[in-house]
Amino acid sequence: MKKLSRKETAKINGGILPHQCFYTDSNGVRKIGCRLYPFQDSSGAWVYPLLECDSCTGDDL
C-alpha cells in the first residue's frame, strides 16, 4: 500500500473550505474553525477581531 500525498488525502477527507482554517483550542488540540473577518458595527465603524481563526460555534473561547 502506497503512502498518499497531501492532495489525495484532502480529497478523501474533504479538505477544508476557503472560509475555514485551523486553530488551537484551550486544551491545545488543533481543530478546524472559521475565519473571522472585519465587520461593521451599528455606528458604521469597522471592527477587526483580535483572532484570525476561532471555533465556528463559539464554544471554545
PDB file of C-alpha atoms in Angstrom:
ATOM      1  CA  MET A   1       0.000   0.000   0.000  1.00  0.00           C
ATOM      2  CA  LYS A   2       1.481   3.355  -1.012  1.00  0.00           C
ATOM      3  CA  LYS A   3       1.552   6.467   1.134  1.00  0.00           C
ATOM      4  CA  LEU A   4      -0.993   9.054  -0.017  1.00  0.00           C
ATOM      5  CA  SER A   5       0.025  12.570  -0.984  1.00  0.00           C
ATOM      6  CA  ARG A   6      -1.497  15.578   0.783  1.00  0.00           C
ATOM      7  CA  LYS A   7      -3.789  16.252  -2.205  1.00  0.00           C
ATOM      8  CA  GLU A   8      -5.022  12.663  -2.254  1.00  0.00           C
ATOM      9  CA  THR A   9      -5.657  12.731   1.499  1.00  0.00           C
ATOM     10  CA  ALA A  10      -7.539  16.035   1.202  1.00  0.00           C
ATOM     11  CA  LYS A  11      -9.781  14.533  -1.476  1.00  0.00           C
ATOM     12  CA  ILE A  12     -10.677  11.614   0.806  1.00  0.00           C
ATOM     13  CA  ASN A  13     -11.158  13.718   3.948  1.00  0.00           C
ATOM     14  CA  GLY A  14     -12.865  16.537   2.103  1.00  0.00           C
ATOM     15  CA  GLY A  15     -10.158  19.108   2.918  1.00  0.00           C
ATOM     16  CA  ILE A  16     -11.149  22.435   4.397  1.00  0.00           C
ATOM     17  CA  LEU A  17     -13.300  25.101   2.772  1.00  0.00           C
ATOM     18  CA  PRO A  18     -11.951  28.563   1.872  1.00  0.00           C
ATOM     19  CA  HIS A  19     -13.688  30.191   4.885  1.00  0.00           C
ATOM     20  CA  GLN A  20     -12.238  27.590   7.280  1.00  0.00           C
ATOM     21  CA  CYS A  21      -8.853  27.498   8.996  1.00  0.00           C
ATOM     22  CA  PHE A  22      -7.029  25.667  11.782  1.00  0.00           C
ATOM     23  CA  TYR A  23      -6.906  26.968  15.368  1.00  0.00           C
ATOM     24  CA  THR A  24      -5.710  25.611  18.701  1.00  0.00           C
ATOM     25  CA  ASP A  25      -8.403  25.299  21.376  1.00  0.00           C
ATOM     26  CA  SER A  26      -7.967  25.804  25.128  1.00  0.00           C
ATOM     27  CA  ASN A  27      -6.830  22.155  25.547  1.00  0.00           C
ATOM     28  CA  GLY A  28      -4.053  22.578  22.966  1.00  0.00           C
ATOM     29  CA  VAL A  29      -5.867  20.488  20.342  1.00  0.00           C
ATOM     30  CA  ARG A  30      -5.696  21.653  16.719  1.00  0.00           C
ATOM     31  CA  LYS A  31      -9.202  21.951  15.232  1.00  0.00           C
ATOM     32  CA  ILE A  32     -10.903  23.321  12.130  1.00  0.00           C
ATOM     33  CA  GLY A  33     -12.546  26.674  12.768  1.00  0.00           C
ATOM     34  CA  CYS A  34     -13.947  29.634  10.842  1.00  0.00           C
ATOM     35  CA  ARG A  35     -12.088  32.722   9.680  1.00  0.00           C
ATOM     36  CA  LEU A  36     -13.108  35.898  11.475  1.00  0.00           C
ATOM     37  CA  TYR A  37     -13.448  38.788   9.039  1.00  0.00           C
ATOM     38  CA  PRO A  38     -13.770  42.507   9.884  1.00  0.00           C
ATOM     39  CA  PHE A  39     -17.364  43.690  10.161  1.00  0.00           C
ATOM     40  CA  GLN A  40     -19.253  46.962  10.585  1.00  0.00           C
ATOM     41  CA  ASP A  41     -20.964  47.660  13.894  1.00  0.00           C
ATOM     42  CA  SER A  42     -24.216  49.634  14.300  1.00  0.00           C
ATOM     43  CA  SER A  43     -22.402  53.003  14.079  1.00  0.00           C
ATOM     44  CA  GLY A  44     -20.759  52.019  10.782  1.00  0.00           C
ATOM     45  CA  ALA A  45     -17.228  51.687  12.202  1.00  0.00           C
ATOM     46  CA  TRP A  46     -15.167  48.698  11.106  1.00  0.00           C
ATOM     47  CA  VAL A  47     -14.367  46.206  13.889  1.00  0.00           C
ATOM     48  CA  TYR A  48     -11.330  43.968  13.434  1.00  0.00           C
ATOM     49  CA  PRO A  49     -11.320  40.793  15.574  1.00  0.00           C
ATOM     50  CA  LEU A  50      -8.170  40.075  17.600  1.00  0.00           C
ATOM     51  CA  LEU A  51      -8.109  36.443  16.446  1.00  0.00           C
ATOM     52  CA  GLU A  52      -7.981  35.424  12.782  1.00  0.00           C
ATOM     53  CA  CYS A  53      -9.463  31.976  13.379  1.00  0.00           C
ATOM     54  CA  ASP A  54     -11.806  30.652  16.076  1.00  0.00           C
ATOM     55  CA  SER A  55     -14.416  27.968  16.679  1.00  0.00           C
ATOM     56  CA  CYS A  56     -17.337  28.169  14.266  1.00  0.00           C
ATOM     57  CA  THR A  57     -19.789  27.580  17.124  1.00  0.00           C
ATOM     58  CA  GLY A  58     -18.079  29.984  19.521  1.00  0.00           C
ATOM     59  CA  ASP A  59     -17.841  27.367  22.301  1.00  0.00           C
ATOM     60  CA  ASP A  60     -14.024  27.375  22.637  1.00  0.00           C
ATOM     61  CA  LEU A  61     -13.080  30.808  23.951  1.00  0.00           C
TER      62      LEU A  61
END
